[in-house]
CSV table of C-alpha atoms in Angstrom, one decimal:
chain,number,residue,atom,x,y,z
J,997,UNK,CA,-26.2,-18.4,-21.1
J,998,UNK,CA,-22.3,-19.1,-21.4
J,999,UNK,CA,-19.9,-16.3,-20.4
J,1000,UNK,CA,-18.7,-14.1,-22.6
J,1001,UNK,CA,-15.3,-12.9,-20.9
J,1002,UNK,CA,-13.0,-14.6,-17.9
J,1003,UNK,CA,-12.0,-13.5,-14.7
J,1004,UNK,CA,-8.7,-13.2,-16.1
J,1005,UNK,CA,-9.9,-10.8,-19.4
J,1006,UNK,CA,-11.8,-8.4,-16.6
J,1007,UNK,CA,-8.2,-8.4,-14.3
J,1008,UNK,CA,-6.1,-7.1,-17.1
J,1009,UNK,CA,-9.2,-4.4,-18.5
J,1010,UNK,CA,-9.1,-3.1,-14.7
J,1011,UNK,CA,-5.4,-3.1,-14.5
J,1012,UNK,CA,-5.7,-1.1,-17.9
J,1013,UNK,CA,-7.7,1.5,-16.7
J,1014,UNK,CA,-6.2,2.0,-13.4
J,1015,UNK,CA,-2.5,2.3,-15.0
J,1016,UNK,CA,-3.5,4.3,-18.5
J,1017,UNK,CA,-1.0,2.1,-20.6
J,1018,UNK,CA,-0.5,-1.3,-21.4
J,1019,UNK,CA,3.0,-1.3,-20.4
J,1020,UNK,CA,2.2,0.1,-17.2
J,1021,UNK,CA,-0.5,-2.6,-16.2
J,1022,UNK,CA,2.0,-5.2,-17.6
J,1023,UNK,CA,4.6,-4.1,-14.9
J,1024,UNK,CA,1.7,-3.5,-11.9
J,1025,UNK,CA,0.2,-7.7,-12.7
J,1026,UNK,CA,3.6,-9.1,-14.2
J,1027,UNK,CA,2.0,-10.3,-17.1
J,1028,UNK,CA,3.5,-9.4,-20.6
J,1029,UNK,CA,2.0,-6.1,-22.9
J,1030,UNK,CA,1.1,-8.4,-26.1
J,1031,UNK,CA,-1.3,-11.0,-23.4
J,1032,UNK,CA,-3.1,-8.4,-22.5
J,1033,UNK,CA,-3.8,-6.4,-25.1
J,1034,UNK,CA,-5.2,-9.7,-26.7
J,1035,UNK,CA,-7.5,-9.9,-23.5
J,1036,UNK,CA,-8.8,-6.1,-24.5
J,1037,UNK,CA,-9.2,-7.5,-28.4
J,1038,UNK,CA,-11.0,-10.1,-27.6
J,1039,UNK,CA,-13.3,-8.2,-24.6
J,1040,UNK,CA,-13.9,-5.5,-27.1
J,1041,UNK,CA,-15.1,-8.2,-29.9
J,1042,UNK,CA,-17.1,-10.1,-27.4
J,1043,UNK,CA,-19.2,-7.1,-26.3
J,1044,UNK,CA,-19.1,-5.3,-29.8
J,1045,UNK,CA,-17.8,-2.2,-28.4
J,1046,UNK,CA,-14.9,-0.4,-28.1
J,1047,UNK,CA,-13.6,-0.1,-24.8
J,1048,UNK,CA,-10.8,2.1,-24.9
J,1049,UNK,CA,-9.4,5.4,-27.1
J,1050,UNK,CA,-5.7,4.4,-28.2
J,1051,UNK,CA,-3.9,7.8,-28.3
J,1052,UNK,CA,-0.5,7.5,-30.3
J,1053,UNK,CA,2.4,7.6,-27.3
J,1054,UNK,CA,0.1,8.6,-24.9
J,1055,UNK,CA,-2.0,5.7,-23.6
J,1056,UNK,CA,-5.6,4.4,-23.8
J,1057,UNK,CA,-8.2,6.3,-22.0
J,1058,UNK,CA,-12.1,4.3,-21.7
J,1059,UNK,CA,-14.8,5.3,-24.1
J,1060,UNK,CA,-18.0,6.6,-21.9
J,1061,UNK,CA,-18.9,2.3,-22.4
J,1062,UNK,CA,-16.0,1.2,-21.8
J,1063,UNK,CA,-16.2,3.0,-17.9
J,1064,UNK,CA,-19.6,1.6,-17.4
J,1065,UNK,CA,-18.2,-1.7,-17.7
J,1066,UNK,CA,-14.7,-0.9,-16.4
J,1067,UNK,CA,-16.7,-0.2,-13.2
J,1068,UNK,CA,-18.9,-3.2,-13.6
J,1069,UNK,CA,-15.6,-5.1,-13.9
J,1070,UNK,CA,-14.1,-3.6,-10.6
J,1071,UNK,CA,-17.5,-4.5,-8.4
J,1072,UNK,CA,-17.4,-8.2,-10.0
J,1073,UNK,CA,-13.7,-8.8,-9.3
J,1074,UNK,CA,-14.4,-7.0,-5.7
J,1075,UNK,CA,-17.3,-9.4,-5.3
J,1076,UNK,CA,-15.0,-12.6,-6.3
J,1077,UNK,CA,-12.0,-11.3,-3.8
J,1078,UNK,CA,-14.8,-11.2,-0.9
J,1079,UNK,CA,-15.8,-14.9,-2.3
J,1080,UNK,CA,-12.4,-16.1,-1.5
J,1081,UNK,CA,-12.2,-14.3,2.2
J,1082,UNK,CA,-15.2,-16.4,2.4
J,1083,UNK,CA,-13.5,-18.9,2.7
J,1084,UNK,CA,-10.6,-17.9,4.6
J,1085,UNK,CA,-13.0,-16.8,7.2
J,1086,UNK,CA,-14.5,-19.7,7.5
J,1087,UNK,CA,-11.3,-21.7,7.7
J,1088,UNK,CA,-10.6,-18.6,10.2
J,1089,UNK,CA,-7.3,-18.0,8.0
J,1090,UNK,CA,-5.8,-15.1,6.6
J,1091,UNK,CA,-4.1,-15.8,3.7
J,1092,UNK,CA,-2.5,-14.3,0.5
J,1093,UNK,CA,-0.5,-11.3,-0.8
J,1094,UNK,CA,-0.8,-7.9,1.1
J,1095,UNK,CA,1.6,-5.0,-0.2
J,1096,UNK,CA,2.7,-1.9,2.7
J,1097,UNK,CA,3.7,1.2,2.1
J,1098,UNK,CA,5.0,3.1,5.0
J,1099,UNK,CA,6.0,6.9,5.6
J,1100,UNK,CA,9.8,6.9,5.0
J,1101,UNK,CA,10.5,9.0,8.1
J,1102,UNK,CA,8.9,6.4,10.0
J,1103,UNK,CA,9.3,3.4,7.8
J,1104,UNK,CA,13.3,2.6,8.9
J,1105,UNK,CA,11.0,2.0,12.7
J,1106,UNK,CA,7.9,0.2,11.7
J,1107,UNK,CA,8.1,-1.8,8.2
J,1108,UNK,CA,10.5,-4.7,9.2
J,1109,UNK,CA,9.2,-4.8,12.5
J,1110,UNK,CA,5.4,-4.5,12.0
J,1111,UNK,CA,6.5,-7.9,8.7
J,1112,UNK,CA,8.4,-9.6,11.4
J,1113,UNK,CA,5.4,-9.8,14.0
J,1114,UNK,CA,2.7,-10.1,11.1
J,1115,UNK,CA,4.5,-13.1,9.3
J,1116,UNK,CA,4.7,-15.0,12.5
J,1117,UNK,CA,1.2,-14.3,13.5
J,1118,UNK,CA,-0.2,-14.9,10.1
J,1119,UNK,CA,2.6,-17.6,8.2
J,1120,UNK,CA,0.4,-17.9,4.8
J,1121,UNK,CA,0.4,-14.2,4.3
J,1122,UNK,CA,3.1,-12.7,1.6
J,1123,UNK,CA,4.1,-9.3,2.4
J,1124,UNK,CA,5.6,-6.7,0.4
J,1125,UNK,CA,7.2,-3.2,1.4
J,1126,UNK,CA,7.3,0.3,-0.2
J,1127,UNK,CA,8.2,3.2,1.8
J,1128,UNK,CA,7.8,7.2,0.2
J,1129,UNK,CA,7.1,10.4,1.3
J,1130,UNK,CA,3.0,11.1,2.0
J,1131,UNK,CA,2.6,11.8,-1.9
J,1132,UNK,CA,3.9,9.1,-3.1
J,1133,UNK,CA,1.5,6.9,-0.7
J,1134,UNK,CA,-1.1,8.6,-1.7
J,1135,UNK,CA,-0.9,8.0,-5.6
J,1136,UNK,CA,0.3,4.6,-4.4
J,1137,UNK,CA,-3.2,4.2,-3.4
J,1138,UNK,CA,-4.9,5.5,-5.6
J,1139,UNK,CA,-3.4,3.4,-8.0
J,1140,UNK,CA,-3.5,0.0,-6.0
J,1141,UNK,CA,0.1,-0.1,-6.0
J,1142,UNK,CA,-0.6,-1.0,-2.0
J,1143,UNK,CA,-3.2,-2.4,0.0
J,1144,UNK,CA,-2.6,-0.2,3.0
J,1145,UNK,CA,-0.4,2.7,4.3
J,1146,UNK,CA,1.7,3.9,7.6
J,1147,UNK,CA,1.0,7.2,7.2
J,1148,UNK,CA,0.2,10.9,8.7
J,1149,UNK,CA,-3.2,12.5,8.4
J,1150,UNK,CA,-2.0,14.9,6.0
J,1151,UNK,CA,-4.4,16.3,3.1
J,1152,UNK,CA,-6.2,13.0,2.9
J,1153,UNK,CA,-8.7,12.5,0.0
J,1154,UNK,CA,-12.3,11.8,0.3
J,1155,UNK,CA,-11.4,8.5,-1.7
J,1156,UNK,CA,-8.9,7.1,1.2
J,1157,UNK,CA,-10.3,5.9,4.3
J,1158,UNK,CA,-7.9,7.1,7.4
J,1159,UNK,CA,-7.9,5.2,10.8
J,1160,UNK,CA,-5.3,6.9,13.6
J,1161,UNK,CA,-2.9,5.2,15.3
J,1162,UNK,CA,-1.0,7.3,18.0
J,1163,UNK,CA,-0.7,11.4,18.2
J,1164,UNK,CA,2.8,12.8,17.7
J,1165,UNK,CA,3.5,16.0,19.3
J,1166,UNK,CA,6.8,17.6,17.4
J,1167,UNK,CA,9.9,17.7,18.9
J,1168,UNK,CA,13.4,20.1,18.5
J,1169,UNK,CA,16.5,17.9,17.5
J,1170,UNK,CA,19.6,19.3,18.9
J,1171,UNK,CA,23.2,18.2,18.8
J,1172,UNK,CA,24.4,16.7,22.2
J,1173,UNK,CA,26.9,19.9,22.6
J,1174,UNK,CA,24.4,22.5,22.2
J,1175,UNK,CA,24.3,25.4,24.6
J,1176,UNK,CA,19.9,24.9,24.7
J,1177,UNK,CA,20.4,21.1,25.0
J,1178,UNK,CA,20.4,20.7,28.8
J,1179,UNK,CA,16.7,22.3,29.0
J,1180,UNK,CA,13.6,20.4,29.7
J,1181,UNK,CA,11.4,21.6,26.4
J,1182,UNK,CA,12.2,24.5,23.8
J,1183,UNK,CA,10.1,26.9,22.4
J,1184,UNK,CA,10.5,28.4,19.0
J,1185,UNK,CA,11.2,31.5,20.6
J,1186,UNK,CA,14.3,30.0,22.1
J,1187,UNK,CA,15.4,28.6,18.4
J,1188,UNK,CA,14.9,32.4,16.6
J,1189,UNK,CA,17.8,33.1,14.8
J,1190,UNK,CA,19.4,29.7,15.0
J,1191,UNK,CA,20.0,27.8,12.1
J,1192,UNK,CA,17.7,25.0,11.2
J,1193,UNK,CA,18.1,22.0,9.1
J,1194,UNK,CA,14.4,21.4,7.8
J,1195,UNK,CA,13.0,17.9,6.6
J,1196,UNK,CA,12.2,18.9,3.2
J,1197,UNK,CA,9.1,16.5,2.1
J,1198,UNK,CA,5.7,17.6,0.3
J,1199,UNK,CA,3.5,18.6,2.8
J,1200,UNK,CA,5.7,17.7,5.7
J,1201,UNK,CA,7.7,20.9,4.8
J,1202,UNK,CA,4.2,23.2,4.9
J,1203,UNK,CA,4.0,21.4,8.2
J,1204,UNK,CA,6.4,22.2,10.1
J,1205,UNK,CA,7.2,26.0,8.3
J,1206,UNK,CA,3.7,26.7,9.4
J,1207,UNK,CA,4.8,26.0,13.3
J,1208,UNK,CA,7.1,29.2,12.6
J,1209,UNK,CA,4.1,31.3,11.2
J,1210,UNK,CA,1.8,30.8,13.8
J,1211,UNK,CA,4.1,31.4,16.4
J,1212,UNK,CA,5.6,34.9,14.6
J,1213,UNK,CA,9.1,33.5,14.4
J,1214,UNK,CA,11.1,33.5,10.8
J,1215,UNK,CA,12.6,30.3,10.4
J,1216,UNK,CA,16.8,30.4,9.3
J,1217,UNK,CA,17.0,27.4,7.0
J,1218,UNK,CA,20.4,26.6,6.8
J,1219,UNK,CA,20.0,23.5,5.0
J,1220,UNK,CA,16.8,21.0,3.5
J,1221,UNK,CA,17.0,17.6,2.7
J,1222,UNK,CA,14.3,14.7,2.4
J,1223,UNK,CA,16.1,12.1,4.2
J,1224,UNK,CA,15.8,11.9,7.8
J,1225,UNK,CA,18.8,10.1,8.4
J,1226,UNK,CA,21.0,13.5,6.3
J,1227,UNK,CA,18.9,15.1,8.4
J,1228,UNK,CA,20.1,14.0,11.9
J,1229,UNK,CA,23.4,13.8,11.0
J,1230,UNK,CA,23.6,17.7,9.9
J,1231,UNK,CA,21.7,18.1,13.1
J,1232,UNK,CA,24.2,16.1,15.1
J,1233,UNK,CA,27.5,17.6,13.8
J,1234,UNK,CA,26.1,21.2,14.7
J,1235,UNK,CA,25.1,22.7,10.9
J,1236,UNK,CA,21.8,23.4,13.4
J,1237,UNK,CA,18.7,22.3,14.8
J,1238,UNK,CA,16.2,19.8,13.1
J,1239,UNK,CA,12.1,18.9,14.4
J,1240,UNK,CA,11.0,16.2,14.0
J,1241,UNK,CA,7.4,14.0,15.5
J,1242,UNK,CA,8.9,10.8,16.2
J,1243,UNK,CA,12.0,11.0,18.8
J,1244,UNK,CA,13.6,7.6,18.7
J,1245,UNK,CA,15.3,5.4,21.1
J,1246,UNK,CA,18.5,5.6,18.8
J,1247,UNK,CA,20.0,9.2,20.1
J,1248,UNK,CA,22.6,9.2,17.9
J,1249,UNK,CA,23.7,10.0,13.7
J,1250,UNK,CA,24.4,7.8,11.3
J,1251,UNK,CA,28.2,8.5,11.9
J,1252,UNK,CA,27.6,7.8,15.4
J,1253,UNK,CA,27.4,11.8,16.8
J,1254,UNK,CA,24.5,12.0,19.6
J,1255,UNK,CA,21.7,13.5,19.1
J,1256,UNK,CA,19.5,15.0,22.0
J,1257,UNK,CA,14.8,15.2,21.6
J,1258,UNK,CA,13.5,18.2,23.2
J,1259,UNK,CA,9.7,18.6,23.4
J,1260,UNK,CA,8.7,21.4,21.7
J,1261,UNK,CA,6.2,23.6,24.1
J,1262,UNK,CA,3.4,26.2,22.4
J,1263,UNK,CA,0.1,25.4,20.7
J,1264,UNK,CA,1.1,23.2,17.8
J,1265,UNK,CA,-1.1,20.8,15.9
J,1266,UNK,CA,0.4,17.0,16.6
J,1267,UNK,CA,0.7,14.4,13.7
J,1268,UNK,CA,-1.4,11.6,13.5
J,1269,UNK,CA,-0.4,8.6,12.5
J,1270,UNK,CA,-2.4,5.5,11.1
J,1271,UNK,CA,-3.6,3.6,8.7
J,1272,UNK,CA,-4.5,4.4,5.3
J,1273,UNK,CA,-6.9,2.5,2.3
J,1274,UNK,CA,-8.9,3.3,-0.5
J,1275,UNK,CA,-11.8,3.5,0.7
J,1276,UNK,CA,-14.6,0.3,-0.3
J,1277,UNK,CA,-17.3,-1.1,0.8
J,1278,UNK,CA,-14.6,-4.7,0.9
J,1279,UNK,CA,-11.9,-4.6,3.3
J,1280,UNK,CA,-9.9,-8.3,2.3
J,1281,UNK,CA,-9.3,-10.8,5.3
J,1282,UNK,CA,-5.4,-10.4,4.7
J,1283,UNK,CA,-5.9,-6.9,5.2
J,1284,UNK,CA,-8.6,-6.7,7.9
J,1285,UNK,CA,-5.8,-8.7,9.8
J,1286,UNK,CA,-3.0,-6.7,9.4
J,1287,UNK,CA,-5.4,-3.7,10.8
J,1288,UNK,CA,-6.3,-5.4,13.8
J,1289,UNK,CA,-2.6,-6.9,14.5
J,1290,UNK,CA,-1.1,-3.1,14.3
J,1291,UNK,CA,-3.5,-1.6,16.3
J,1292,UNK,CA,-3.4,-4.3,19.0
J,1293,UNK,CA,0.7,-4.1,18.7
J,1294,UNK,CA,0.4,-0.3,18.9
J,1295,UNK,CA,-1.8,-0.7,21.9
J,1296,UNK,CA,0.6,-3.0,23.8
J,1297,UNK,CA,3.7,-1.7,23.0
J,1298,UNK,CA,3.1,1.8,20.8
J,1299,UNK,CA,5.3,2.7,18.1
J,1300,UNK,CA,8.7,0.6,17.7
J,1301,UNK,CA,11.8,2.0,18.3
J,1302,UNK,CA,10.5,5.4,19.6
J,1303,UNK,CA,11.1,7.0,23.0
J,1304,UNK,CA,8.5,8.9,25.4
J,1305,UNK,CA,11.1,11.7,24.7
Protein backbone atom coordinates (compact mmCIF):
# COMPACT_ATOMS: atom_id res chain seq x y z
CA UNK A 1 0.00 0.00 0.00
CA UNK A 2 1.68 3.42 -1.17
CA UNK A 3 2.26 6.11 1.55
CA UNK A 4 0.04 8.45 2.20
CA UNK A 5 2.30 11.39 3.73
CA UNK A 6 6.43 12.04 3.53
CA UNK A 7 8.95 12.30 6.00
CA UNK A 8 9.02 15.73 5.16
CA UNK A 9 4.86 16.42 5.77
CA UNK A 10 5.36 14.47 9.41
CA UNK A 11 8.70 17.03 10.17
CA UNK A 12 6.75 20.15 9.74
CA UNK A 13 3.22 18.53 11.70
CA UNK A 14 5.79 17.84 14.65
CA UNK A 15 7.45 21.17 14.36
CA UNK A 16 3.72 22.56 14.44
CA UNK A 17 2.78 21.05 17.48
CA UNK A 18 5.89 21.55 19.39
CA UNK A 19 6.00 25.51 18.45
CA UNK A 20 1.93 26.20 18.55
CA UNK A 21 2.15 28.47 15.43
CA UNK A 22 3.11 28.22 12.03
CA UNK A 23 5.35 31.11 12.14
CA UNK A 24 7.09 29.81 14.99
CA UNK A 25 7.93 26.20 13.44
CA UNK A 26 8.84 28.18 10.31
CA UNK A 27 11.67 30.05 12.26
CA UNK A 28 12.62 26.62 14.63
CA UNK A 29 13.13 24.32 10.73
CA UNK A 30 13.92 27.53 8.42
CA UNK A 31 11.38 26.62 6.12
CA UNK A 32 8.80 29.30 5.02
CA UNK A 33 5.01 29.61 6.85
CA UNK A 34 2.93 29.18 3.38
CA UNK A 35 5.24 25.41 2.76
CA UNK A 36 4.13 24.16 5.61
CA UNK A 37 0.90 24.99 6.13
CA UNK A 38 0.41 23.19 2.60
CA UNK A 39 2.14 20.12 4.28
CA UNK A 40 -0.74 20.34 7.20
CA UNK A 41 -3.49 20.81 4.11
CA UNK A 42 -2.54 18.11 2.36
CA UNK A 43 -1.86 15.65 5.74
CA UNK A 44 -5.29 16.70 6.93
CA UNK A 45 -6.81 15.70 3.32
CA UNK A 46 -4.82 12.57 3.16
CA UNK A 47 -6.07 11.17 6.47
CA UNK A 48 -9.59 12.88 6.24
CA UNK A 49 -9.31 14.47 9.51
CA UNK A 50 -8.61 17.55 10.91
CA UNK A 51 -5.51 17.82 12.66
CA UNK A 52 -5.33 20.98 14.28
CA UNK A 53 -7.95 23.86 15.81
CA UNK A 54 -6.91 27.29 14.09
CA UNK A 55 -7.66 29.91 16.77
CA UNK A 56 -7.74 33.51 15.24
CA UNK A 57 -4.15 35.28 16.41
CA UNK A 58 -3.57 32.74 18.79
CA UNK A 59 -2.19 29.55 17.16
CA UNK A 60 -3.26 26.00 16.27
CA UNK A 61 -3.72 23.60 19.06
CA UNK A 62 -4.21 19.42 17.90
CA UNK A 63 -7.67 18.01 17.80
CA UNK A 64 -7.73 14.77 20.37
CA UNK A 65 -6.77 12.93 16.49
CA UNK A 66 -4.54 15.03 15.52
CA UNK A 67 -2.26 14.13 19.02
CA UNK A 68 -2.70 10.55 18.42
CA UNK A 69 -0.98 10.90 15.30
CA UNK A 70 1.18 13.90 16.24
CA UNK A 71 2.67 11.30 18.66
CA UNK A 72 2.72 8.60 16.08
CA UNK A 73 4.63 11.10 13.96
CA UNK A 74 7.26 11.95 16.79
CA UNK A 75 8.07 7.85 17.38
CA UNK A 76 8.35 7.45 13.47
CA UNK A 77 10.62 10.37 12.88
CA UNK A 78 12.52 9.09 16.27
CA UNK A 79 12.67 5.65 14.70
CA UNK A 80 14.20 7.17 11.20
CA UNK A 81 16.88 9.46 13.27
CA UNK A 82 17.98 6.05 15.03
CA UNK A 83 18.04 4.52 11.29
CA UNK A 84 20.57 6.99 10.38
CA UNK A 85 22.88 6.57 13.62
CA UNK A 86 22.73 3.16 12.26
CA UNK A 87 24.68 3.92 10.03
CA UNK A 88 27.01 6.27 11.56
CA UNK A 89 27.71 3.59 14.05
CA UNK A 90 28.48 1.28 11.88
CA UNK A 91 30.82 3.51 9.93
CA UNK A 92 31.81 4.32 13.81
CA UNK A 93 31.20 8.18 12.84
CA UNK A 94 29.46 10.74 14.50
CA UNK A 95 28.09 12.98 12.28
CA UNK A 96 25.46 15.88 11.86
CA UNK A 97 23.99 19.00 13.61
CA UNK A 98 23.98 19.07 17.46
CA UNK A 99 22.74 22.43 19.13
CA UNK A 100 24.26 23.48 23.12
CA UNK A 101 22.85 25.41 25.36
CA UNK A 102 24.90 26.24 28.32
CA UNK A 103 24.28 28.11 31.77
CA UNK A 104 25.31 31.73 31.13
CA UNK A 105 27.29 31.92 34.42
CA UNK A 106 29.27 29.19 33.31
CA UNK A 107 28.84 29.41 29.56
CA UNK A 108 31.75 32.42 28.94
CA UNK A 109 34.11 29.02 30.58
CA UNK A 110 32.76 25.94 28.87
CA UNK A 111 30.86 26.65 25.41
CA UNK A 112 33.83 27.70 23.15
CA UNK A 113 36.09 25.46 24.77
CA UNK A 114 33.97 22.26 25.21
CA UNK A 115 33.11 23.33 20.53
CA UNK A 116 36.82 23.73 20.24
CA UNK A 117 37.77 20.09 21.61
CA UNK A 118 34.49 18.46 20.23
CA UNK A 119 35.01 19.80 16.58
CA UNK A 120 38.49 18.50 16.47
CA UNK A 121 37.58 15.15 17.95
CA UNK A 122 34.44 14.82 15.88
CA UNK A 123 35.22 17.18 12.32
CA UNK A 124 31.66 16.18 10.61
CA UNK A 125 29.70 17.37 13.52
CA UNK A 126 27.98 21.05 13.25
CA UNK A 127 27.65 22.67 16.45
CA UNK A 128 25.61 25.45 17.54
CA UNK A 129 25.51 27.58 20.90
CA UNK A 130 22.83 29.21 23.08
CA UNK A 131 23.60 30.17 26.54
CA UNK A 132 20.48 31.46 29.23
CA UNK A 133 19.79 31.44 32.61
CA UNK A 134 18.36 27.63 33.98
CA UNK A 135 14.78 28.75 32.67
CA UNK A 136 15.40 29.49 29.62
CA UNK A 137 17.34 25.91 29.11
CA UNK A 138 14.69 24.36 30.32
CA UNK A 139 11.92 25.62 27.88
CA UNK A 140 14.79 25.30 25.41
CA UNK A 141 14.32 21.74 25.97
CA UNK A 142 11.31 21.27 26.19
CA UNK A 143 10.82 22.75 22.95
CA UNK A 144 13.84 21.13 21.02
CA UNK A 145 15.36 24.36 20.60
CA UNK A 146 18.68 22.18 21.87
CA UNK A 147 19.88 18.84 21.96
CA UNK A 148 21.63 19.09 25.27
CA UNK A 149 22.36 21.42 28.22
CA UNK A 150 25.37 22.66 30.68
CA UNK A 151 23.38 23.10 33.37
CA UNK A 152 22.75 22.97 37.34
CA UNK A 153 20.46 20.45 38.94
CA UNK A 154 17.94 22.97 39.75
CA UNK A 155 14.04 22.10 39.77
CA UNK A 156 14.49 19.61 36.97
CA UNK A 157 11.35 18.09 35.35
CA UNK A 158 10.41 14.56 35.29
CA UNK A 159 10.54 14.97 31.29
CA UNK A 160 14.53 16.01 31.30
CA UNK A 161 16.92 13.47 31.96
CA UNK A 162 19.90 14.93 34.26
CA UNK A 163 23.51 13.31 34.33
CA UNK A 164 26.06 15.33 36.92
CA UNK A 165 29.20 16.46 36.06
CA UNK A 166 31.25 17.95 38.98
CA UNK A 167 29.83 19.33 42.56
CA UNK A 168 30.32 23.11 43.24
CA UNK A 169 30.56 24.11 46.70
CA UNK A 170 29.75 28.19 46.77
CA UNK A 171 32.13 30.53 47.28
CA UNK A 172 32.26 34.52 48.85
CA UNK A 173 33.66 37.02 46.14
CA UNK A 174 35.40 39.77 47.71
CA UNK A 175 37.30 42.82 46.36
CA UNK A 176 41.22 42.39 46.58
CA UNK A 177 41.19 45.38 49.35
CA UNK A 178 38.78 44.00 51.59
CA UNK A 179 39.48 44.00 55.36
CA UNK A 180 37.95 39.88 55.42
CA UNK A 181 39.95 39.11 52.17
CA UNK A 182 43.20 37.81 53.76
CA UNK A 183 41.24 34.91 55.63
CA UNK A 184 41.29 31.35 54.57
CA UNK A 185 37.22 30.66 54.27
CA UNK A 186 34.18 33.07 55.36
CA UNK A 187 31.21 32.26 56.93
CA UNK A 188 27.98 34.10 56.55
CA UNK A 189 28.27 35.11 59.88
CA UNK A 190 31.35 37.07 59.09
CA UNK A 191 29.44 38.83 55.94
CA UNK A 192 26.21 40.01 58.40
CA UNK A 193 25.60 43.43 57.77
CA UNK A 194 27.90 43.83 54.80
CA UNK A 195 26.55 44.68 51.64
CA UNK A 196 26.03 42.05 48.98
CA UNK A 197 25.72 42.24 45.34
CA UNK A 198 23.46 39.09 44.54
CA UNK A 199 23.31 37.29 41.08
CA UNK A 200 19.84 37.81 40.36
CA UNK A 201 18.68 34.74 37.99
CA UNK A 202 15.39 32.50 38.40
CA UNK A 203 16.07 30.05 40.71
CA UNK A 204 19.74 30.85 41.19
CA UNK A 205 18.44 33.82 43.35
CA UNK A 206 16.15 31.31 45.69
CA UNK A 207 19.51 29.60 45.76
CA UNK A 208 21.70 31.43 47.15
CA UNK A 209 18.93 33.73 49.47
CA UNK A 210 18.14 30.44 50.98
CA UNK A 211 21.99 30.04 52.24
CA UNK A 212 21.05 33.24 54.38
CA UNK A 213 17.85 31.56 55.78
CA UNK A 214 19.22 28.53 56.95
CA UNK A 215 22.03 29.98 58.53
CA UNK A 216 19.67 32.88 60.48
CA UNK A 217 21.56 35.75 58.82
CA UNK A 218 19.48 38.61 56.81
CA UNK A 219 21.15 39.26 53.68
CA UNK A 220 21.89 43.43 52.84
CA UNK A 221 21.31 43.47 49.08
CA UNK A 222 22.93 46.41 47.90
CA UNK A 223 22.59 45.68 44.41
CA UNK A 224 21.13 42.52 41.82
CA UNK A 225 21.99 42.02 38.52
CA UNK A 226 21.81 38.79 36.11
CA UNK A 227 25.13 39.10 34.54
CA UNK A 228 27.96 37.69 36.23
CA UNK A 229 30.44 39.75 34.65
CA UNK A 230 28.21 43.36 36.33
CA UNK A 231 28.44 41.22 38.94
CA UNK A 232 32.25 40.93 39.59
CA UNK A 233 32.89 44.10 38.63
CA UNK A 234 30.49 45.72 41.44
CA UNK A 235 32.09 43.14 43.61
CA UNK A 236 35.58 44.24 42.56
CA UNK A 237 35.31 48.05 42.94
CA UNK A 238 33.94 47.53 46.56
CA UNK A 239 29.76 48.25 46.14
CA UNK A 240 30.12 44.64 48.30
CA UNK A 241 30.50 41.12 48.31
CA UNK A 242 29.13 38.66 45.65
CA UNK A 243 28.92 34.31 45.90
CA UNK A 244 29.24 32.61 43.47
CA UNK A 245 29.90 28.32 42.65
CA UNK A 246 32.44 28.47 40.16
CA UNK A 247 35.70 30.56 41.25
CA UNK A 248 37.73 31.10 38.16
CA UNK A 249 41.24 31.19 37.21
CA UNK A 250 40.64 34.88 35.91
CA UNK A 251 40.84 36.91 39.56
CA UNK A 252 40.10 39.90 38.25
CA UNK A 253 36.76 42.44 36.65
CA UNK A 254 36.04 43.21 33.49
CA UNK A 255 37.82 46.64 34.09
CA UNK A 256 40.75 44.84 35.25
CA UNK A 257 40.09 45.36 39.47
CA UNK A 258 41.06 41.89 41.31
CA UNK A 259 38.94 40.00 42.57
CA UNK A 260 39.72 37.46 45.54
CA UNK A 261 37.36 33.43 45.97
CA UNK A 262 36.88 32.60 49.45
CA UNK A 263 35.30 29.19 50.32
CA UNK A 264 32.34 29.62 51.98
CA UNK A 265 32.40 27.25 55.33
CA UNK A 266 28.77 25.97 57.06
CA UNK A 267 26.39 23.29 55.81
CA UNK A 268 25.31 24.47 52.43
CA UNK A 269 23.95 22.40 49.63
CA UNK A 270 26.69 22.48 46.48
CA UNK A 271 25.55 22.84 42.84
CA UNK A 272 25.67 20.19 40.52
CA UNK A 273 26.50 20.59 37.34
CA UNK A 274 25.86 18.30 34.19
CA UNK A 275 24.25 17.46 31.44
CA UNK A 276 20.77 17.89 30.54
CA UNK A 277 18.17 16.18 27.74
CA UNK A 278 14.72 15.47 27.22
CA UNK A 279 14.44 12.42 28.23
CA UNK A 280 13.76 9.37 25.31
CA UNK A 281 14.12 6.17 24.91
CA UNK A 282 16.83 7.51 21.61
CA UNK A 283 19.93 9.26 22.54
CA UNK A 284 21.42 10.31 18.65
CA UNK A 285 25.09 9.22 17.96
CA UNK A 286 26.07 13.08 17.60
CA UNK A 287 24.85 13.45 20.87
CA UNK A 288 25.78 10.20 22.68
CA UNK A 289 29.33 11.57 21.61
CA UNK A 290 29.32 14.80 22.92
CA UNK A 291 28.26 13.05 26.38
CA UNK A 292 31.04 10.88 26.54
CA UNK A 293 33.72 13.60 25.19
CA UNK A 294 32.63 16.05 28.19
CA UNK A 295 32.58 13.72 30.75
CA UNK A 296 35.92 12.15 29.75
CA UNK A 297 37.35 16.07 29.36
CA UNK A 298 35.77 16.77 32.74
CA UNK A 299 37.44 13.77 34.09
CA UNK A 300 40.96 14.63 32.89
CA UNK A 301 41.02 18.10 33.21
CA UNK A 302 37.57 19.21 35.23
CA UNK A 303 35.88 22.34 34.41
CA UNK A 304 37.84 24.98 32.09
CA UNK A 305 38.97 28.01 33.30
CA UNK A 306 38.07 27.38 36.97
CA UNK A 307 40.39 27.30 39.99
CA UNK A 308 40.49 24.77 43.09
CA UNK A 309 39.87 28.08 44.89
Amino acid sequence: MPLRFTFRQLEYLVAVGEAGTIAMASQRINVSSPSISAAISQLEAEFGTLLFVRHHAQGLTLTPGGQRIFNEAKRILDRAAALNDLASDISDLARGPISIGALSTVAPLVSAAFRQSFEHAFPDADVTLREGHQVDLLRMLGRAEVDVAITYDLEIPKDISFDPLISLPPFVMLPQSHALADRATLSLHHLQGEPMILLDMPLSRDYFLSMFHAAGVRPVIAERTSDIWVARSLVANGFGFGLVNVPTKLTQAPDGEPLVFLPLTGDHRAMVLGLATKRSAHRSRILTAFYEHVQNRMAQNGLPGMTSG
